[in-house]
Short mmCIF file of C-alpha atoms in Angstrom, two decimals:
data_model
loop_
_atom_site.label_atom_id
_atom_site.label_comp_id
_atom_site.label_asym_id
_atom_site.label_seq_id
_atom_site.Cartn_x
_atom_site.Cartn_y
_atom_site.Cartn_z
CA MET A 8 115.57 154.98 33.72
CA LYS A 9 115.60 153.22 37.10
CA THR A 10 119.07 152.98 38.75
CA TYR A 11 119.97 152.34 41.87
CA LYS A 12 119.83 154.77 44.14
CA LYS A 13 122.64 154.38 47.16
CA ILE A 14 125.47 152.30 45.43
CA GLY A 15 128.27 150.83 47.89
CA ILE A 16 132.09 151.10 46.51
CA ILE A 17 134.65 148.73 48.72
CA VAL A 18 137.82 150.59 47.58
CA SER A 19 141.16 148.82 49.33
CA LYS A 20 142.90 152.24 49.47
CA GLU A 21 143.15 156.02 49.58
CA ILE A 22 140.72 158.02 46.37
CA ASN A 23 144.38 159.56 45.57
CA SER A 24 145.87 155.88 45.25
CA LEU A 25 142.56 154.32 43.21
CA ARG A 26 143.25 153.24 39.11
CA ASN A 27 142.55 155.56 36.70
CA TRP A 28 139.08 152.88 35.68
CA GLU A 29 137.92 152.54 39.18
CA LEU A 30 137.92 156.57 39.39
CA ILE A 31 135.95 157.64 36.53
CA LEU A 32 133.32 154.51 37.82
CA ILE A 33 132.93 156.30 40.89
CA MET A 34 132.68 159.34 39.52
CA ASN A 35 130.16 158.51 36.39
CA LEU A 36 128.42 157.56 39.47
CA VAL A 37 128.18 160.66 41.84
CA ASN A 38 127.62 162.58 39.11
CA SER A 39 124.47 160.40 37.99
CA ASN A 40 121.66 163.01 39.30
CA ASN A 41 119.64 159.46 41.36
CA CYS A 42 122.90 157.98 42.49
CA GLU A 43 124.64 158.20 45.94
CA VAL A 44 127.41 156.71 46.84
CA THR A 45 129.00 155.08 49.74
CA ILE A 46 132.63 154.29 49.30
CA ILE A 47 133.12 151.38 52.13
CA ASP A 48 137.08 152.06 52.93
CA ILE A 49 138.98 148.83 54.18
CA ARG A 50 142.23 149.32 52.88
CA ASN A 51 143.43 148.47 56.62
CA VAL A 52 142.68 144.74 57.37
CA LEU A 53 142.81 143.98 53.43
CA GLU A 54 146.14 141.49 52.58
CA ASP A 55 149.58 143.19 51.30
CA ASN A 56 148.60 143.64 46.48
CA LYS A 57 151.75 143.55 45.72
CA SER A 58 152.55 140.18 47.59
CA LYS A 59 148.47 138.58 46.63
CA LYS A 60 149.98 139.73 42.22
CA LYS A 61 152.95 137.45 43.07
CA THR A 62 150.61 134.32 43.20
CA PHE A 63 149.15 133.96 39.93
CA PHE A 64 153.33 134.51 39.06
CA LYS A 65 155.27 130.93 38.62
CA ASN A 66 157.87 132.34 39.59
CA SER A 67 159.33 134.57 40.48
CA ILE A 68 161.83 135.58 37.32
CA VAL A 69 158.65 135.73 35.48
CA PHE A 70 157.22 138.29 37.63
CA PHE A 71 160.04 140.03 37.76
CA ILE A 72 160.13 140.26 33.86
CA TYR A 73 155.98 140.69 33.60
CA GLY A 74 157.17 144.02 36.28
CA ILE A 75 159.76 145.88 33.61
CA GLN A 76 157.22 144.64 30.55
CA GLU A 77 155.18 146.45 32.57
CA LYS A 78 157.00 149.94 33.00
CA ILE A 79 158.16 149.51 29.57
CA GLU A 80 154.19 148.98 27.52
CA LYS A 81 152.86 152.10 30.44
CA ILE A 82 155.13 155.21 28.68
CA LEU A 83 154.62 152.87 25.79
CA PHE A 84 150.90 153.47 25.59
CA GLY A 85 150.35 156.14 28.37
CA LYS A 86 149.55 156.91 32.21
CA SER A 87 146.79 157.85 32.92
CA ASN A 88 146.21 161.40 34.58
CA ASN A 89 144.30 160.81 37.63
CA ASN A 90 144.60 164.50 38.40
CA LYS A 91 141.53 165.82 36.95
CA LEU A 92 139.52 163.30 38.22
CA LEU A 93 140.85 163.24 42.08
CA GLU A 94 139.81 167.77 41.97
CA GLN A 95 136.08 166.46 40.57
CA LEU A 96 135.28 163.65 42.98
CA LYS A 97 136.47 165.12 46.38
CA ASP A 98 133.77 167.60 46.78
CA ARG A 99 131.13 165.46 45.56
CA LEU A 100 131.32 162.21 47.55
CA ASP A 101 127.93 161.71 50.02
CA ILE A 102 129.73 159.58 52.58
CA ILE A 103 133.36 158.30 53.44
CA LEU A 104 132.01 154.82 55.16
CA CYS A 105 134.83 153.53 56.90
CA LEU A 106 135.25 149.68 57.50
CA LYS A 107 138.54 149.56 60.58
CA ASN A 108 138.13 145.68 62.63
CA VAL A 109 136.88 142.87 59.55
CA GLU A 110 137.94 140.06 59.90
CA LEU A 111 139.72 139.03 56.65
CA ASN A 112 140.30 134.82 56.08
CA GLY A 113 140.78 135.02 52.35
CA LYS A 114 136.91 136.13 52.47
CA LEU A 115 135.18 139.63 53.96
CA ASN A 116 133.78 138.96 57.27
CA LEU A 117 132.08 142.16 58.80
CA ASN A 118 131.91 142.37 62.34
CA GLU A 119 129.26 142.83 63.68
CA GLU A 120 129.98 146.62 64.02
CA SER A 121 130.45 146.49 60.41
CA TYR A 122 127.43 144.74 59.71
CA LYS A 123 125.67 147.20 61.46
CA LYS A 124 127.22 150.55 58.54
CA ILE A 125 126.01 149.58 56.07
CA LYS A 126 122.71 147.78 56.62
CA GLU A 127 122.19 151.47 58.26
CA ALA A 128 123.51 152.76 54.93
CA ASN A 129 119.92 150.93 53.32
CA LEU A 130 122.77 150.27 50.18
CA GLU A 131 121.09 148.65 47.17
CA ILE A 132 123.74 147.60 45.93
CA ILE A 133 127.86 146.68 46.00
CA ILE A 134 130.25 147.60 43.77
CA ASP A 135 133.33 144.89 44.95
CA LEU A 136 136.92 146.36 42.36
CA GLN A 137 139.19 144.57 45.34
CA GLY A 138 138.16 141.04 44.06
CA LEU A 139 137.31 139.45 47.78
CA GLU A 140 135.22 136.74 48.69
CA PHE A 141 132.04 137.03 49.89
CA ASN A 142 130.51 135.66 53.43
CA SER A 143 126.92 133.75 52.37
CA LYS A 144 126.09 135.43 55.63
CA ASP A 145 126.91 139.08 54.67
CA TYR A 146 124.71 139.14 51.46
CA ASP A 147 121.84 140.04 53.28
CA CYS A 148 122.91 143.36 54.65
CA THR A 149 121.84 144.99 50.50
CA GLU A 150 118.92 144.79 49.16
CA GLN A 151 120.50 143.21 46.21
CA GLY A 152 123.78 141.62 47.10
CA PHE A 153 127.16 142.78 45.35
CA LEU A 154 128.52 142.73 42.52
CA GLN A 155 131.99 141.65 40.71
CA ILE A 156 133.88 141.71 37.58
CA PHE A 157 136.53 139.47 35.72
CA PHE A 158 138.63 140.67 33.40
CA SER A 159 139.27 137.25 32.75
CA ASN A 160 137.29 133.82 32.05
CA ASN A 161 138.19 132.84 35.76
CA ASN A 162 137.25 134.12 38.85
CA LYS A 163 140.74 135.15 40.33
CA ALA A 164 140.96 138.98 41.74
CA ASP A 165 144.34 141.14 40.50
CA TYR A 166 145.47 138.50 37.89
CA PRO A 167 147.21 139.94 34.90
CA TYR A 168 144.64 139.66 32.73
CA ALA A 169 144.61 140.38 28.26
CA LEU A 170 149.12 138.98 28.58
CA LYS A 171 147.71 135.44 28.30
CA GLU A 172 145.19 135.71 26.04
CA ILE A 173 147.29 137.48 23.68
CA ALA A 174 150.42 134.93 24.02
CA LYS A 175 148.52 132.69 23.28
CA LYS A 176 146.39 133.89 19.71
CA GLU A 177 143.17 133.55 21.32
CA GLU A 178 139.88 134.69 19.10
CA TYR A 179 139.02 137.92 22.03
CA CYS A 180 138.97 138.57 25.67
CA ILE A 181 136.55 137.99 28.25
CA ILE A 182 134.85 140.88 30.54
CA SER A 183 132.33 139.13 33.36
CA LEU A 184 130.24 140.54 35.85
CA MET A 185 129.38 138.55 38.33
CA GLN A 186 126.16 139.28 41.35
CA TYR A 187 126.67 136.75 45.01
CA ASN A 188 123.15 137.38 47.45
CA SER A 189 121.27 134.56 48.71
CA GLU A 190 119.69 133.52 45.42
CA TYR A 191 123.45 133.15 44.82
CA PRO A 192 125.37 132.65 47.41
CA ASN A 193 128.41 130.81 44.79
CA GLY A 194 127.96 133.85 42.84
CA ILE A 195 126.34 133.56 39.31
CA ILE A 196 127.37 135.43 35.82
CA ILE A 197 124.76 138.07 35.08
CA ASP A 198 126.86 139.51 32.28
CA THR A 199 129.84 138.92 29.70
CA ALA A 200 131.06 141.25 26.85
CA TYR A 201 134.32 140.83 24.34
CA HIS A 202 136.98 142.71 23.53
CA ASN A 203 139.45 142.39 20.55
CA TRP A 204 143.46 142.92 21.51
CA PHE A 205 145.94 144.60 20.56
CA TRP A 206 149.56 142.93 20.98
CA GLY A 207 150.36 144.86 23.43
CA PHE A 208 148.25 143.49 27.30
CA TYR A 209 148.79 147.21 28.64
CA ARG A 210 146.72 149.28 26.07
CA THR A 211 144.59 146.20 26.09
CA GLN A 212 143.51 146.11 29.91
CA LEU A 213 143.07 150.12 29.50
CA GLU A 214 140.75 148.78 27.59
CA LEU A 215 138.69 146.05 28.99
CA GLN A 216 139.02 148.93 31.98
CA GLN A 217 136.90 151.10 29.83
CA LYS A 218 134.62 148.34 29.01
CA GLY A 219 133.88 147.13 32.07
CA ILE A 220 132.29 150.39 33.63
CA ALA A 221 130.47 150.67 30.28
CA LEU A 222 129.46 147.20 31.15
CA ILE A 223 128.35 147.55 34.93
CA GLN A 224 126.12 151.13 34.36
CA LYS A 225 124.95 149.14 32.01
CA ASN A 226 123.30 146.42 34.83
CA LEU A 227 122.90 148.44 36.92
CA THR A 228 120.11 150.23 35.73
CA GLU A 229 118.95 146.07 34.58
CA LEU A 230 119.25 145.01 37.74
CA ASN A 231 116.16 146.35 38.89
CA LYS A 232 113.70 145.05 36.94
CA LYS A 233 111.74 141.76 38.70
CA ASN A 234 111.26 138.54 37.04
CA ARG A 235 115.21 138.81 35.02
CA LYS A 236 115.71 135.48 34.51
CA TYR A 237 119.19 134.53 34.47
CA GLU A 238 121.11 131.16 32.66
CA VAL A 239 122.85 129.68 36.02
CA ASN A 240 126.26 130.33 34.42
CA LEU A 241 129.42 130.39 36.96
CA ILE A 242 133.62 131.06 36.43
CA GLU A 243 135.19 128.03 37.26
CA ASP A 244 137.79 127.92 39.58
CA ASN A 245 140.31 127.32 37.03
CA ASN A 246 143.59 126.35 38.19
CA ASP A 247 145.69 127.20 35.26
CA TYR A 248 145.94 131.31 36.19
CA GLN A 249 149.84 131.42 36.24
CA LEU A 250 151.63 132.87 34.31
CA THR A 251 154.45 131.17 33.10
CA ASN A 252 158.20 131.02 31.31
CA VAL A 253 156.75 130.11 27.84
CA THR A 254 154.04 131.81 28.19
CA LEU A 255 155.82 134.81 29.24
CA LEU A 256 157.88 134.62 25.89
CA LYS A 257 155.42 134.04 23.58
CA TYR A 258 154.14 137.13 24.56
CA LEU A 259 157.26 139.31 24.30
CA PHE A 260 158.74 137.39 21.42
CA ASN A 261 155.69 138.83 19.00
CA PHE A 262 155.31 141.83 21.28
CA TYR A 263 158.42 143.05 20.20
CA LYS A 264 158.05 141.68 16.42
CA ASN A 265 155.43 143.74 15.86
CA ILE A 266 157.32 146.64 17.39
CA LEU A 267 161.01 145.75 14.70
CA LYS A 268 158.30 144.99 12.21
CA TYR A 269 157.05 149.26 12.49
CA LYS A 270 160.52 150.65 12.96
CA MET A 271 161.45 148.02 10.34
CA HIS A 272 158.38 149.62 7.36
CA ASN A 273 158.97 153.18 8.34
CA THR A 274 162.81 152.70 7.84
CA PHE A 275 162.67 151.25 4.62
CA PRO A 276 158.58 150.90 3.86
CA LEU A 277 157.80 148.61 1.25
CA GLY A 278 155.10 148.14 -0.05
CA ARG A 279 151.94 149.26 2.45
CA LEU A 280 151.39 147.37 5.33
CA ASP A 281 147.41 146.40 6.74
CA CYS A 282 146.48 148.65 3.46
CA TRP A 283 142.36 149.05 2.69
CA THR A 284 141.07 148.98 -0.68
CA LEU A 285 138.03 148.96 -2.34
CA ASN A 286 135.46 146.10 -5.18
CA ILE A 287 132.96 146.78 -6.48
CA GLY A 288 129.97 144.32 -7.98
CA GLU A 289 127.28 144.00 -10.09
CA GLY A 290 124.46 140.99 -8.00
CA GLU A 291 124.23 140.19 -4.46
CA PHE A 292 126.50 140.31 -2.56
CA ILE A 293 125.77 137.77 -0.34
CA GLN A 294 125.07 134.88 -3.45
CA ALA A 295 128.60 136.30 -5.21
CA ASP A 296 132.23 135.61 -6.42
CA LEU A 297 134.47 137.22 -4.50
CA SER A 298 137.55 136.16 -5.43
CA LYS A 299 136.28 137.26 -9.13
CA ILE A 300 136.28 140.95 -8.16
CA THR A 301 139.17 143.12 -8.70
CA SER A 302 140.34 145.31 -5.93
CA ILE A 303 140.11 149.54 -7.69
CA ASP A 304 143.24 150.40 -8.96
CA MET A 305 144.11 153.92 -6.22
CA PRO A 306 146.94 156.34 -5.56
CA LYS A 307 150.37 154.65 -3.38
CA ASP A 308 150.65 156.32 -0.34
CA VAL A 309 146.94 155.92 0.79
CA PHE A 310 144.51 154.04 1.68
CA TRP A 311 140.48 153.44 1.03
CA ALA A 312 138.05 152.20 3.13
CA ASP A 313 134.74 152.91 4.69
CA PRO A 314 132.98 152.87 0.71
CA PHE A 315 128.83 154.04 0.65
CA LEU A 316 127.57 153.69 -2.57
CA TYR A 317 125.07 156.65 -4.12
CA LYS A 318 123.01 157.00 -6.75
CA TYR A 319 122.29 160.15 -8.46
CA ASN A 320 120.99 160.96 -12.44
CA ASN A 321 121.34 157.35 -12.88
CA LYS A 322 125.26 158.02 -12.70
CA HIS A 323 126.49 155.30 -8.97
CA PHE A 324 129.18 156.93 -6.84
CA VAL A 325 130.97 156.11 -4.44
CA PHE A 326 132.08 157.76 -0.79
CA PHE A 327 134.58 156.61 0.98
CA GLU A 328 137.10 157.16 3.12
CA ASN A 329 140.28 157.93 1.96
CA LEU A 330 143.71 157.86 4.19
CA PRO A 331 147.76 159.15 3.38
CA TYR A 332 150.00 157.36 5.16
CA LYS A 333 152.29 160.02 5.45
CA ASN A 334 149.05 162.10 8.46
CA MET A 335 147.56 159.29 9.19
CA VAL A 336 144.82 161.92 9.28
CA GLY A 337 141.38 160.53 7.41
CA LYS A 338 139.49 162.54 4.99
CA ILE A 339 136.23 162.03 3.17
CA SER A 340 135.65 161.51 -0.87
CA VAL A 341 134.41 160.98 -3.85
CA GLY A 342 134.48 158.62 -7.15
CA GLU A 343 131.81 158.59 -10.01
CA ILE A 344 131.53 154.30 -10.79
CA LYS A 345 132.86 152.94 -14.77
CA LYS A 346 132.62 149.42 -16.00
CA MET A 347 135.59 148.64 -18.33
CA LYS A 348 135.35 146.63 -21.20
CA ASN A 349 136.59 143.90 -19.63
CA GLY A 350 133.75 143.46 -17.13
CA ASN A 351 136.06 146.10 -14.50
CA PHE A 352 134.87 148.28 -12.15
CA SER A 353 136.90 151.98 -12.25
CA LEU A 354 137.00 155.29 -10.12
CA GLU A 355 136.60 158.06 -12.02
CA ASN A 356 137.26 161.63 -11.23
CA VAL A 357 138.60 161.44 -7.62
CA ASN A 358 138.56 164.69 -5.50
CA ASP A 359 138.50 165.22 -1.45
CA ILE A 360 135.01 166.08 -0.73
CA PHE A 361 135.49 166.73 3.47
CA THR A 362 139.18 168.06 5.01
CA LYS A 363 139.89 168.37 8.81
CA ASP A 364 142.36 168.91 10.75
CA TYR A 365 140.64 166.02 12.75
CA HIS A 366 139.87 162.09 11.10
CA LEU A 367 136.90 161.66 8.92
CA SER A 368 135.61 158.01 7.62
CA TYR A 369 132.71 156.34 7.07
CA PRO A 370 130.72 158.95 4.90
CA CYS A 371 127.09 157.32 5.32
CA ILE A 372 124.84 159.50 2.73
CA PHE A 373 121.43 158.64 2.22
CA ASN A 374 118.31 160.61 0.99
CA GLU A 375 115.89 162.29 3.10
CA ASP A 376 111.93 164.32 2.10
CA ASN A 377 114.46 164.14 -1.69
CA GLU A 378 117.08 166.30 -0.16
CA ILE A 379 121.08 164.02 0.54
CA PHE A 380 122.84 164.61 3.49
CA MET A 381 125.21 162.88 5.39
CA ILE A 382 126.96 161.76 8.78
CA PRO A 383 130.48 160.84 8.09
CA GLU A 384 132.57 159.87 11.35
CA THR A 385 133.52 162.67 12.90
CA GLY A 386 134.89 161.19 16.87
CA GLY A 387 137.75 163.01 16.06
CA ASN A 388 136.23 166.04 16.72
CA LYS A 389 135.01 164.88 19.76
CA ARG A 390 130.86 165.38 18.64
CA LEU A 391 128.33 163.92 15.25
CA GLU A 392 128.19 165.89 12.64
CA ILE A 393 125.58 165.28 10.62
CA TYR A 394 125.95 167.81 6.37
CA LYS A 395 123.88 167.92 4.01
CA CYS A 396 125.06 168.34 0.59
CA VAL A 397 124.39 171.72 -1.25
CA GLN A 398 125.77 171.02 -4.69
CA PHE A 399 126.36 166.76 -5.67
CA PRO A 400 128.38 165.55 -5.16
CA ASP A 401 131.10 167.90 -3.17
CA LYS A 402 129.15 171.09 -1.40
CA TRP A 403 128.26 170.81 1.90
CA GLU A 404 127.63 172.61 4.34
CA LEU A 405 126.32 171.44 8.64
CA PHE A 406 123.43 170.63 8.87
CA SER A 407 123.72 169.35 12.57
CA THR A 408 125.42 167.66 16.06
CA ALA A 409 124.65 165.90 18.66
CA PHE A 410 126.64 163.68 21.58
CA GLU A 411 128.87 167.30 22.22
CA GLY A 412 132.31 165.96 23.75
CA GLU A 413 131.47 162.55 22.44
CA LYS A 414 133.82 159.79 20.55
CA ILE A 415 131.40 158.75 18.20
CA ALA A 416 132.14 156.67 15.68
CA ASP A 417 130.91 154.76 12.53
CA ALA A 418 126.71 156.65 12.92
CA THR A 419 124.80 154.36 10.24
CA TYR A 420 120.84 156.56 10.01
CA PHE A 421 118.46 153.72 9.48
CA LYS A 422 113.70 154.58 8.82
CA ASP A 423 111.78 150.95 9.72
CA LYS A 424 109.41 149.81 8.02
CA ASN A 425 106.82 152.14 10.79
CA ASN A 426 109.15 155.10 9.18
CA GLN A 427 110.25 155.22 13.17
CA LYS A 428 114.08 157.01 12.57
CA TRP A 429 116.71 155.63 14.42
CA LEU A 430 120.56 155.54 14.83
CA PHE A 431 123.08 153.25 15.25
CA LEU A 432 126.38 154.19 16.61
CA ASN A 433 129.28 153.02 18.02
CA LYS A 434 131.14 154.54 21.81
CA GLY A 435 134.56 152.23 20.93
CA VAL A 436 133.90 149.65 19.33
CA ASP A 437 130.20 148.60 21.31
CA LEU A 438 126.43 149.22 20.14
CA TYR A 439 125.00 152.37 21.35
CA ILE A 440 120.65 152.46 19.90
CA TYR A 441 119.31 155.76 19.93
CA GLN A 442 115.69 157.14 18.20
CA ILE A 443 115.12 159.80 17.10
CA ASP A 444 112.68 163.31 16.07
CA SER A 445 114.70 163.75 12.30
CA LEU A 446 117.43 164.84 10.77
CA LYS A 447 117.28 168.25 13.25
CA LEU A 448 118.38 165.58 16.67
CA GLU A 449 116.08 168.22 18.29
CA LYS A 450 114.56 164.86 20.67
CA ILE A 451 117.04 161.30 21.42
CA ASP A 452 115.58 158.64 23.23
CA SER A 453 118.64 156.35 24.37
CA HIS A 454 117.57 152.52 24.15
CA ARG A 455 116.61 150.82 27.52
CA GLN A 456 119.27 147.97 26.55
CA ASN A 457 122.60 150.11 25.72
CA PRO A 458 124.84 149.70 25.25
CA VAL A 459 123.34 147.12 23.77
CA SER A 460 125.66 145.01 22.25
CA MET A 461 128.53 144.84 23.88
CA ASP A 462 130.80 141.77 21.69
CA CYS A 463 133.95 142.41 19.86
CA ARG A 464 131.89 139.88 17.22
CA LYS A 465 128.38 142.01 16.20
CA SER A 466 128.75 145.23 17.93
CA ARG A 467 131.31 147.73 15.36
CA ASN A 468 128.59 148.06 12.45
CA ALA A 469 129.80 147.80 8.88
CA GLY A 470 128.06 149.81 6.43
CA PRO A 471 123.66 150.82 6.25
CA ILE A 472 121.09 148.33 6.85
CA PHE A 473 119.34 147.53 4.23
CA GLN A 474 116.35 144.92 2.80
CA GLN A 475 116.18 141.61 1.81
CA ASN A 476 113.70 140.91 0.05
CA ASP A 477 111.29 141.36 3.04
CA SER A 478 113.84 141.58 6.34
CA TYR A 479 116.75 144.13 7.22
CA VAL A 480 120.40 143.38 7.52
CA ARG A 481 122.68 144.62 8.92
CA PRO A 482 126.92 144.57 8.06
CA ASN A 483 128.60 144.91 11.11
CA GLN A 484 132.61 144.27 11.84
CA VAL A 485 134.27 140.68 13.12
CA ASN A 486 137.10 141.75 15.41
CA THR A 487 139.09 139.58 16.70
CA PHE A 488 141.92 137.49 16.89
CA GLY A 489 144.14 140.85 17.42
CA ILE A 490 142.66 141.39 13.75
CA TYR A 491 141.17 145.09 13.16
CA GLY A 492 138.30 143.84 10.92
CA ARG A 493 139.29 140.74 10.23
CA ALA A 494 135.66 139.35 8.98
CA LEU A 495 131.94 140.59 8.05
CA ARG A 496 129.05 138.90 9.26
CA LEU A 497 125.82 139.83 7.62
CA SER A 498 122.18 139.97 11.05
CA LYS A 499 118.41 140.24 10.00
CA ILE A 500 116.96 142.66 12.25
CA ILE A 501 114.44 140.16 14.25
CA ASN A 502 113.13 143.12 16.75
CA LEU A 503 113.89 146.83 17.10
CA ASP A 504 111.43 149.22 19.87
CA LEU A 505 113.03 150.77 22.44
CA ASN A 506 112.71 148.54 24.72
CA ASN A 507 113.70 145.59 22.66
CA TYR A 508 116.36 144.29 20.10
CA GLU A 509 117.15 141.34 18.65
CA GLU A 510 118.85 140.08 15.70
CA GLU A 511 120.40 136.80 14.85
CA GLU A 512 123.52 135.68 12.52
CA LEU A 513 122.60 135.65 8.49
CA THR A 514 126.79 134.44 7.12
CA VAL A 515 129.78 135.87 7.93
CA VAL A 516 132.20 136.72 5.41
CA GLU A 517 136.13 134.94 6.11
CA PRO A 518 139.37 136.97 4.17
CA ASP A 519 140.09 133.88 2.71
CA PHE A 520 138.52 134.63 -0.61
CA ARG A 521 142.29 136.60 -2.13
CA LYS A 522 146.10 135.91 -1.87
CA ASN A 523 147.18 138.02 0.72
CA VAL A 524 144.00 139.47 2.34
CA ILE A 525 143.55 140.28 6.25
CA GLY A 526 140.20 141.12 6.69
CA ILE A 527 136.98 143.06 5.51
CA HIS A 528 134.96 144.94 7.29
CA HIS A 529 132.25 147.27 5.15
CA LEU A 530 128.73 146.78 2.65
CA HIS A 531 127.37 148.43 0.38
CA GLN A 532 124.51 146.73 -0.85
CA LEU A 533 122.34 149.27 -3.00
CA GLU A 534 120.23 148.04 -6.08
CA ASN A 535 122.25 145.36 -7.86
CA MET A 536 125.25 147.18 -7.04
CA PHE A 537 128.31 146.35 -3.45
CA VAL A 538 131.03 148.33 -2.42
CA PHE A 539 133.07 146.60 -0.34
CA ASP A 540 136.18 147.35 1.30
CA SER A 541 139.45 143.94 2.10
CA CYS A 542 142.90 144.48 4.00
CA TYR A 543 146.14 143.58 2.41
CA LYS A 544 148.12 142.25 4.93
CA LYS A 545 151.15 144.46 2.57
CA TYR A 546 149.86 146.10 -0.87
#
């Protein structure tokens, strides 16, 4: 797969002072075997970032309070340590290109000497991490122009993104990647990503930055494709970008309300907050009346989620995540389904089958060549693990591993009608697809569009892919409005090969079928039986 060989990155600070996500992006590009990175250093001429940032606040009081809140959230949610990245990076940079005497009046106007330096470097594209305004006369100094990334729905650099979306309880945060060249001198959005916010803006910003890295790297490959078509989609020059007193007060009220809620609950627990439970029904899930299905009884101080069905000797079993509130480290348990006289279902003989010192969930169980396998989520161990059943249902042995050093979530095995084998998995909440030779994972081919989806409304897996009539249906989570697992989307797979992936929405199941339910994020349909989970605000 061809990617850019010579990439320029505009920075306005010394390498030691770059933000963590900027260092990670540079390091990822430097470490790629077919990429040469050039740092374009303009820190001597760029206007002071602090004074520039003040323009995004309605007044100095808002700016001052924002600064204090930012420091508080850095303490609560952690500050990145760049020392290790800096050590790795210093000896790897191929060229340090320093632009001097650059005219800067709101735009990056290259003088003759600077233009010549960039032209001679034969850069294919320049990534600007500073949000500069470009002069169209300079676009032809590279083959493909300039790239910029914005973490909001306007094109204001250094905008205090995420805070306004959280305060107004918007559906999601938007990340936009823009390209500027002679064909699109005013810039065009070439790709977008959608991210669910957390109730703290600093943590949300860190998550958005990580997603931004993946968005840039993905499109460095996509931009090389000839005749790539774009929808003409520009970011509006939004005048409503300043952070006001009212918006900041709304944010602070909600932030400290959440802090108080969890502190009070930990001190005086009255029920289980955000508690997931299991629900079992007969027939087709899509046609079922979910309000008539009763949640399974479970012990106190735990929640049960991510259920998978398995039929063995004409008996139905449910494998699921069993999470004790005491240590918040999930384990995998199994129970046998029993139908009661009133028509409801219960789980009997519940036993733990996997208990580790790291979190376990999403026990994707399936049959392959008359053998039983399971892929539990083992992101806490930073690799993907496949287990083979030795004695059903509670004895398993490690069969194979892959993706060493990566936090893999919700891995789902799928064999299509042509017997091609696939892994659908999540890194963060983004969807990645891989074709594999077998469950031994000796050959793994990455999908050409990875990550194939960076949309919080549909990327995260929500159970095994199942067949409905002549189609395959992929359950996926709808993570929006600051709620993890808020709703369940069912999508029909239209096209799947190593070059393309396409799906279309069939339906979205909202958490409105029972009082106090705020989420539904997993489904397994097996023949004439289904199981799903639901989240109660308090249980």
